[in-house]
PDB file of C-alpha atoms in Angstrom:
ATOM      1  CA  MET X   1     -96.383 127.447 -56.109  1.00  0.00           C
ATOM      2  CA  ALA X   2     -96.296 124.150 -54.513  1.00  0.00           C
ATOM      3  CA  PRO X   3     -98.702 123.668 -51.500  1.00  0.00           C
ATOM      4  CA  ALA X   4     -97.507 123.773 -47.991  1.00  0.00           C
ATOM      5  CA  ARG X   5     -96.526 120.331 -46.769  1.00  0.00           C
ATOM      6  CA  SER X   6     -99.199 119.578 -44.135  1.00  0.00           C
ATOM      7  CA  THR X   7     -98.295 117.790 -40.719  1.00  0.00           C
ATOM      8  CA  PRO X   8     -98.568 114.142 -40.921  1.00  0.00           C
ATOM      9  CA  PRO X   9    -101.282 112.780 -38.649  1.00  0.00           C
ATOM     10  CA  SER X  10    -100.057 110.791 -35.531  1.00  0.00           C
ATOM     11  CA  ARG X  11     -99.883 107.147 -36.078  1.00  0.00           C
ATOM     12  CA  PRO X  12    -101.886 104.881 -33.900  1.00  0.00           C
ATOM     13  CA  ALA X  13     -99.560 103.824 -31.118  1.00  0.00           C
ATOM     14  CA  HIS X  14    -100.597 100.636 -30.404  1.00  0.00           C
ATOM     15  CA  ARG X  15     -99.563  98.616 -33.337  1.00  0.00           C
ATOM     16  CA  PRO X  16     -96.922  95.958 -32.613  1.00  0.00           C
ATOM     17  CA  SER X  17     -94.574  97.727 -35.428  1.00  0.00           C
ATOM     18  CA  ALA X  18     -95.367 101.126 -33.749  1.00  0.00           C
ATOM     19  CA  ARG X  19     -93.076 100.285 -30.853  1.00  0.00           C
ATOM     20  CA  GLU X  20     -89.983  99.548 -33.266  1.00  0.00           C
ATOM     21  CA  ALA X  21     -90.712 103.028 -35.262  1.00  0.00           C
ATOM     22  CA  MET X  22     -90.870 104.897 -31.787  1.00  0.00           C
ATOM     23  CA  LEU X  23     -87.574 103.319 -31.326  1.00  0.00           C
ATOM     24  CA  ASP X  24     -86.093 104.171 -34.498  1.00  0.00           C
ATOM     25  CA  ALA X  25     -87.362 107.811 -34.220  1.00  0.00           C
ATOM     26  CA  ALA X  26     -86.129 108.172 -30.726  1.00  0.00           C
ATOM     27  CA  GLU X  27     -82.615 106.717 -31.309  1.00  0.00           C
ATOM     28  CA  ALA X  28     -82.433 109.166 -34.359  1.00  0.00           C
ATOM     29  CA  HIS X  29     -83.511 111.987 -32.425  1.00  0.00           C
ATOM     30  CA  LEU X  30     -81.087 111.356 -29.511  1.00  0.00           C
ATOM     31  CA  GLY X  31     -78.349 111.251 -31.916  1.00  0.00           C
ATOM     32  CA  ALA X  32     -79.173 114.442 -33.782  1.00  0.00           C
ATOM     33  CA  ASP X  33     -80.089 116.573 -30.636  1.00  0.00           C
ATOM     34  CA  GLY X  34     -78.144 114.751 -27.898  1.00  0.00           C
ATOM     35  CA  THR X  35     -80.837 114.906 -25.524  1.00  0.00           C
ATOM     36  CA  LEU X  36     -84.161 112.855 -25.116  1.00  0.00           C
ATOM     37  CA  THR X  37     -87.208 113.256 -23.349  1.00  0.00           C
ATOM     38  CA  LEU X  38     -90.614 111.310 -23.540  1.00  0.00           C
ATOM     39  CA  ASP X  39     -92.115 114.442 -24.812  1.00  0.00           C
ATOM     40  CA  SER X  40     -89.432 115.074 -27.316  1.00  0.00           C
ATOM     41  CA  ALA X  41     -89.522 111.075 -28.241  1.00  0.00           C
ATOM     42  CA  ALA X  42     -93.061 111.321 -28.717  1.00  0.00           C
ATOM     43  CA  ARG X  43     -92.971 114.171 -31.198  1.00  0.00           C
ATOM     44  CA  ALA X  44     -90.015 112.509 -33.014  1.00  0.00           C
ATOM     45  CA  ALA X  45     -92.281 109.445 -33.613  1.00  0.00           C
ATOM     46  CA  GLY X  46     -95.594 111.448 -34.537  1.00  0.00           C
ATOM     47  CA  VAL X  47     -97.377 109.881 -31.755  1.00  0.00           C
ATOM     48  CA  THR X  48     -98.936 111.381 -28.598  1.00  0.00           C
ATOM     49  CA  LYS X  49     -97.100 111.170 -25.189  1.00  0.00           C
ATOM     50  CA  PRO X  50     -99.686 108.862 -23.872  1.00  0.00           C
ATOM     51  CA  GLY X  51     -99.486 106.618 -26.786  1.00  0.00           C
ATOM     52  CA  LEU X  52     -95.402 106.598 -26.358  1.00  0.00           C
ATOM     53  CA  MET X  53     -96.124 105.913 -22.400  1.00  0.00           C
ATOM     54  CA  TYR X  54     -98.331 102.719 -23.722  1.00  0.00           C
ATOM     55  CA  HIS X  55     -94.922 101.302 -24.793  1.00  0.00           C
ATOM     56  CA  PHE X  56     -92.471 103.136 -22.451  1.00  0.00           C
ATOM     57  CA  SER X  57     -93.973 104.435 -19.288  1.00  0.00           C
ATOM     58  CA  THR X  58     -90.493 106.233 -18.156  1.00  0.00           C
ATOM     59  CA  LYS X  59     -87.663 107.371 -19.706  1.00  0.00           C
ATOM     60  CA  GLU X  60     -85.567 104.778 -18.224  1.00  0.00           C
ATOM     61  CA  GLN X  61     -87.836 102.301 -20.068  1.00  0.00           C
ATOM     62  CA  LEU X  62     -87.127 104.084 -23.128  1.00  0.00           C
ATOM     63  CA  LEU X  63     -83.467 104.296 -22.982  1.00  0.00           C
ATOM     64  CA  GLY X  64     -82.899 100.794 -21.902  1.00  0.00           C
ATOM     65  CA  ALA X  65     -85.020  99.596 -24.820  1.00  0.00           C
ATOM     66  CA  ILE X  66     -82.773 101.733 -27.100  1.00  0.00           C
ATOM     67  CA  LEU X  67     -79.890 100.548 -25.427  1.00  0.00           C
ATOM     68  CA  ASP X  68     -81.063  96.275 -25.708  1.00  0.00           C
ATOM     69  CA  ARG X  69     -81.764  97.174 -29.199  1.00  0.00           C
ATOM     70  CA  MET X  70     -78.267  98.829 -30.196  1.00  0.00           C
ATOM     71  CA  ALA X  71     -76.725  95.724 -28.280  1.00  0.00           C
ATOM     72  CA  ALA X  72     -78.796  93.305 -30.367  1.00  0.00           C
ATOM     73  CA  ARG X  73     -77.897  95.250 -33.539  1.00  0.00           C
ATOM     74  CA  TYR X  74     -74.184  95.431 -32.621  1.00  0.00           C
ATOM     75  CA  GLU X  75     -73.902  91.310 -31.823  1.00  0.00           C
ATOM     76  CA  ARG X  76     -75.673  90.758 -35.101  1.00  0.00           C
ATOM     77  CA  GLU X  77     -72.754  92.869 -36.891  1.00  0.00           C
ATOM     78  CA  LEU X  78     -69.903  91.234 -34.644  1.00  0.00           C
ATOM     79  CA  LEU X  79     -71.479  87.738 -35.829  1.00  0.00           C
ATOM     80  CA  ALA X  80     -70.787  89.018 -39.304  1.00  0.00           C
ATOM     81  CA  GLN X  81     -67.459  90.114 -38.730  1.00  0.00           C
ATOM     82  CA  ILE X  82     -66.629  86.439 -37.627  1.00  0.00           C
ATOM     83  CA  ALA X  83     -68.354  84.927 -40.439  1.00  0.00           C
ATOM     84  CA  ALA X  84     -66.426  87.104 -42.879  1.00  0.00           C
ATOM     85  CA  ARG X  85     -63.213  85.987 -41.374  1.00  0.00           C
ATOM     86  CA  HIS X  86     -64.435  82.339 -40.267  1.00  0.00           C
ATOM     87  CA  PRO X  87     -67.142  81.029 -43.019  1.00  0.00           C
ATOM     88  CA  GLY X  88     -69.465  79.096 -41.136  1.00  0.00           C
ATOM     89  CA  ALA X  89     -68.701  79.966 -37.658  1.00  0.00           C
ATOM     90  CA  ALA X  90     -71.212  82.466 -37.382  1.00  0.00           C
ATOM     91  CA  ASP X  91     -73.893  79.966 -37.701  1.00  0.00           C
ATOM     92  CA  ASP X  92     -72.826  77.826 -35.174  1.00  0.00           C
ATOM     93  CA  LEU X  93     -72.512  80.484 -32.817  1.00  0.00           C
ATOM     94  CA  ALA X  94     -76.077  81.961 -33.471  1.00  0.00           C
ATOM     95  CA  ASP X  95     -77.473  78.533 -32.680  1.00  0.00           C
ATOM     96  CA  ALA X  96     -75.305  78.127 -29.592  1.00  0.00           C
ATOM     97  CA  PRO X  97     -76.958  78.916 -26.262  1.00  0.00           C
ATOM     98  CA  ALA X  98     -74.323  81.550 -25.454  1.00  0.00           C
ATOM     99  CA  GLY X  99     -74.344  82.991 -28.808  1.00  0.00           C
ATOM    100  CA  LEU X 100     -71.388  85.194 -29.856  1.00  0.00           C
ATOM    101  CA  ALA X 101     -70.021  84.354 -26.148  1.00  0.00           C
ATOM    102  CA  GLU X 102     -68.908  81.071 -27.189  1.00  0.00           C
ATOM    103  CA  ALA X 103     -66.454  82.126 -29.911  1.00  0.00           C
ATOM    104  CA  PRO X 104     -62.542  81.907 -28.761  1.00  0.00           C
ATOM    105  CA  ALA X 105     -61.620  85.005 -27.347  1.00  0.00           C
ATOM    106  CA  ASP X 106     -59.162  86.236 -30.479  1.00  0.00           C
ATOM    107  CA  GLN X 107     -61.963  86.050 -32.874  1.00  0.00           C
ATOM    108  CA  ARG X 108     -64.337  88.077 -30.551  1.00  0.00           C
ATOM    109  CA  HIS X 109     -61.599  90.513 -29.728  1.00  0.00           C
ATOM    110  CA  LEU X 110     -60.509  90.985 -33.623  1.00  0.00           C
ATOM    111  CA  ALA X 111     -64.188  90.863 -34.677  1.00  0.00           C
ATOM    112  CA  TYR X 112     -64.728  93.899 -32.215  1.00  0.00           C
ATOM    113  CA  LEU X 113     -61.908  95.786 -34.064  1.00  0.00           C
ATOM    114  CA  ASP X 114     -63.189  94.968 -37.634  1.00  0.00           C
ATOM    115  CA  TRP X 115     -66.496  96.399 -36.328  1.00  0.00           C
ATOM    116  CA  ALA X 116     -65.153  99.480 -35.000  1.00  0.00           C
ATOM    117  CA  CYS X 117     -63.540 100.202 -37.988  1.00  0.00           C
ATOM    118  CA  THR X 118     -66.520  99.559 -40.416  1.00  0.00           C
ATOM    119  CA  ALA X 119     -69.795 100.021 -38.591  1.00  0.00           C
ATOM    120  CA  ALA X 120     -72.266 102.685 -38.965  1.00  0.00           C
ATOM    121  CA  LEU X 121     -72.079 104.504 -35.783  1.00  0.00           C
ATOM    122  CA  SER X 122     -73.622 107.928 -34.462  1.00  0.00           C
ATOM    123  CA  ALA X 123     -73.646 110.201 -31.397  1.00  0.00           C
ATOM    124  CA  ALA X 124     -76.621 108.299 -29.984  1.00  0.00           C
ATOM    125  CA  ASP X 125     -74.173 105.582 -29.525  1.00  0.00           C
ATOM    126  CA  LEU X 126     -72.441 107.862 -26.706  1.00  0.00           C
ATOM    127  CA  VAL X 127     -74.934 110.334 -25.637  1.00  0.00           C
ATOM    128  CA  ILE X 128     -77.565 107.493 -24.213  1.00  0.00           C
ATOM    129  CA  PHE X 129     -75.088 107.135 -21.527  1.00  0.00           C
ATOM    130  CA  ALA X 130     -75.103 110.917 -20.521  1.00  0.00           C
ATOM    131  CA  ASP X 131     -78.303 111.566 -18.697  1.00  0.00           C
ATOM    132  CA  PRO X 132     -77.283 112.435 -15.270  1.00  0.00           C
ATOM    133  CA  HIS X 133     -79.899 110.287 -13.594  1.00  0.00           C
ATOM    134  CA  LEU X 134     -79.299 107.298 -15.740  1.00  0.00           C
ATOM    135  CA  ARG X 135     -75.818 107.110 -16.399  1.00  0.00           C
ATOM    136  CA  VAL X 136     -75.126 104.404 -13.607  1.00  0.00           C
ATOM    137  CA  THR X 137     -77.909 102.071 -14.450  1.00  0.00           C
ATOM    138  CA  LEU X 138     -77.412 102.151 -18.053  1.00  0.00           C
ATOM    139  CA  THR X 139     -73.610 101.975 -17.963  1.00  0.00           C
ATOM    140  CA  GLU X 140     -73.771  99.169 -15.691  1.00  0.00           C
ATOM    141  CA  ARG X 141     -76.408  97.445 -18.080  1.00  0.00           C
ATOM    142  CA  TRP X 142     -73.943  98.175 -21.015  1.00  0.00           C
ATOM    143  CA  GLN X 143     -71.072  96.907 -19.156  1.00  0.00           C
ATOM    144  CA  GLU X 144     -72.663  93.316 -18.396  1.00  0.00           C
ATOM    145  CA  GLN X 145     -73.400  93.024 -22.132  1.00  0.00           C
ATOM    146  CA  VAL X 146     -69.767  93.906 -23.349  1.00  0.00           C
ATOM    147  CA  GLU X 147     -68.526  91.748 -20.885  1.00  0.00           C
ATOM    148  CA  THR X 148     -70.416  88.800 -22.607  1.00  0.00           C
ATOM    149  CA  TRP X 149     -68.855  89.649 -25.787  1.00  0.00           C
ATOM    150  CA  LEU X 150     -65.287  90.272 -24.841  1.00  0.00           C
ATOM    151  CA  HIS X 151     -64.664  88.379 -21.509  1.00  0.00           C
ATOM    152  CA  VAL X 152     -61.639  86.351 -21.031  1.00  0.00           C
ATOM    153  CA  PRO X 153     -61.929  82.794 -19.832  1.00  0.00           C
ATOM    154  CA  ALA X 154     -60.107  82.180 -16.491  1.00  0.00           C
ATOM    155  CA  GLY X 155     -56.779  80.549 -16.676  1.00  0.00           C
ATOM    156  CA  VAL X 156     -55.604  82.898 -19.723  1.00  0.00           C
ATOM    157  CA  ALA X 157     -51.990  83.717 -18.716  1.00  0.00           C
ATOM    158  CA  ALA X 158     -51.442  87.402 -17.758  1.00  0.00           C
ATOM    159  CA  ASP X 159     -49.276  88.196 -21.100  1.00  0.00           C
ATOM    160  CA  ARG X 160     -51.836  86.881 -23.322  1.00  0.00           C
ATOM    161  CA  ARG X 161     -54.554  88.608 -21.109  1.00  0.00           C
ATOM    162  CA  ALA X 162     -52.781  92.077 -21.559  1.00  0.00           C
ATOM    163  CA  ARG X 163     -52.581  91.374 -25.248  1.00  0.00           C
ATOM    164  CA  LEU X 164     -56.371  90.698 -25.526  1.00  0.00           C
ATOM    165  CA  LEU X 165     -56.916  94.120 -23.350  1.00  0.00           C
ATOM    166  CA  ALA X 166     -54.730  95.933 -25.741  1.00  0.00           C
ATOM    167  CA  VAL X 167     -56.744  94.922 -28.878  1.00  0.00           C
ATOM    168  CA  ARG X 168     -60.127  95.894 -26.935  1.00  0.00           C
ATOM    169  CA  LEU X 169     -58.687  99.252 -26.130  1.00  0.00           C
ATOM    170  CA  MET X 170     -57.887  99.793 -29.725  1.00  0.00           C
ATOM    171  CA  ALA X 171     -61.419  99.051 -30.811  1.00  0.00           C
ATOM    172  CA  ASP X 172     -62.591 100.986 -27.825  1.00  0.00           C
ATOM    173  CA  GLY X 173     -60.685 104.234 -29.354  1.00  0.00           C
ATOM    174  CA  LEU X 174     -61.983 103.708 -32.638  1.00  0.00           C
ATOM    175  CA  TRP X 175     -65.435 103.296 -31.551  1.00  0.00           C
ATOM    176  CA  PHE X 176     -65.347 106.237 -29.593  1.00  0.00           C
ATOM    177  CA  ASP X 177     -63.795 108.613 -32.107  1.00  0.00           C
ATOM    178  CA  ARG X 178     -65.966 107.515 -35.005  1.00  0.00           C
ATOM    179  CA  ALA X 179     -69.213 107.660 -32.937  1.00  0.00           C
ATOM    180  CA  ALA X 180     -67.988 111.370 -31.874  1.00  0.00           C
ATOM    181  CA  GLY X 181     -67.356 112.180 -35.271  1.00  0.00           C
ATOM    182  CA  LEU X 182     -63.684 112.652 -34.528  1.00  0.00           C
ATOM    183  CA  LEU X 183     -62.816 110.216 -37.130  1.00  0.00           C
ATOM    184  CA  ASP X 184     -64.911 109.617 -40.062  1.00  0.00           C
ATOM    185  CA  GLU X 185     -63.345 106.721 -42.123  1.00  0.00           C
ATOM    186  CA  VAL X 186     -60.858 104.392 -41.300  1.00  0.00           C
ATOM    187  CA  GLY X 187     -60.455 103.071 -45.104  1.00  0.00           C
ATOM    188  CA  GLU X 188     -57.419 101.303 -45.851  1.00  0.00           C
ATOM    189  CA  GLU X 189     -56.052 101.632 -42.436  1.00  0.00           C
ATOM    190  CA  ALA X 190     -58.730  99.049 -41.069  1.00  0.00           C
ATOM    191  CA  GLU X 191     -56.858  96.298 -42.562  1.00  0.00           C
ATOM    192  CA  ARG X 192     -53.507  97.339 -41.095  1.00  0.00           C
ATOM    193  CA  LEU X 193     -54.875  97.919 -37.743  1.00  0.00           C
ATOM    194  CA  ARG X 194     -56.359  94.445 -37.790  1.00  0.00           C
ATOM    195  CA  SER X 195     -53.310  93.142 -38.898  1.00  0.00           C
ATOM    196  CA  LEU X 196     -51.218  94.557 -36.235  1.00  0.00           C
ATOM    197  CA  ALA X 197     -53.671  93.184 -33.707  1.00  0.00           C
ATOM    198  CA  ALA X 198     -53.768  89.710 -34.947  1.00  0.00           C
ATOM    199  CA  ALA X 199     -49.860  89.854 -35.179  1.00  0.00           C
ATOM    200  CA  LEU X 200     -50.133  90.964 -31.371  1.00  0.00           C
ATOM    201  CA  LEU X 201     -52.253  87.925 -30.527  1.00  0.00           C
ATOM    202  CA  GLU X 202     -50.414  85.433 -32.490  1.00  0.00           C
ATOM    203  CA  GLU X 203     -47.130  86.469 -30.845  1.00  0.00           C
ATOM    204  CA  ALA X 204     -48.697  85.305 -27.424  1.00  0.00           C
ATOM    205  CA  THR X 205     -49.670  82.000 -29.292  1.00  0.00           C
ATOM    206  CA  ALA X 206     -46.477  81.334 -30.551  1.00  0.00           C
ATOM    207  CA  GLY X 207     -45.114  81.643 -26.934  1.00  0.00           C
ATOM    208  CA  GLY X 208     -47.284  78.805 -26.118  1.00  0.00           C
ATOM    209  CA  GLU X 209     -50.017  80.498 -24.403  1.00  0.00           C
ATOM    210  CA  ALA X 210     -53.823  79.204 -24.772  1.00  0.00           C
ATOM    211  CA  ARG X 211     -56.004  80.712 -27.276  1.00  0.00           C
TER     212      ARG X 211
END
């Protein structure tokens, strides 16, 4: 009979890499369990609660760090979507002061739709906003981030602005359904959805509206 597995020793909590390992564990636990506390995050990471609190002294700091890391990951993936459609463009954007925000609005919105169709998503992407005490703070923080990616420049005509919003709402719906487990795979429909969204934006361009 195989020997029983022993509980792995707690990892030292003060190494630089330990912070990322804690965030890995906390995000995975949040997606699987739907809730997160400092105690449960410490257990998931295999460290003591004081060890966790060396890096994240409050639950707000912990969830904020998870949210910031999710945002950074999403931005890298959005840039990769632009690079796949517009070779070389992502390198220029990565070096630009405002990064992704400097891409044309149509590229950003279509990249968001591409991403929503194909990204690896989990329930953690949604339940991070469910804490009743932190929901407003985290949602406002997230909204500010999303607006840097999907802002529409001043002066864009109302019809084109509405078309960009329609593409964004398509992507929002896909993101929500896939993260919630309501829609596992988009598959071949992804390219069809993208073509529909691109055609919607091209109609506005053909009508003489600015990109």
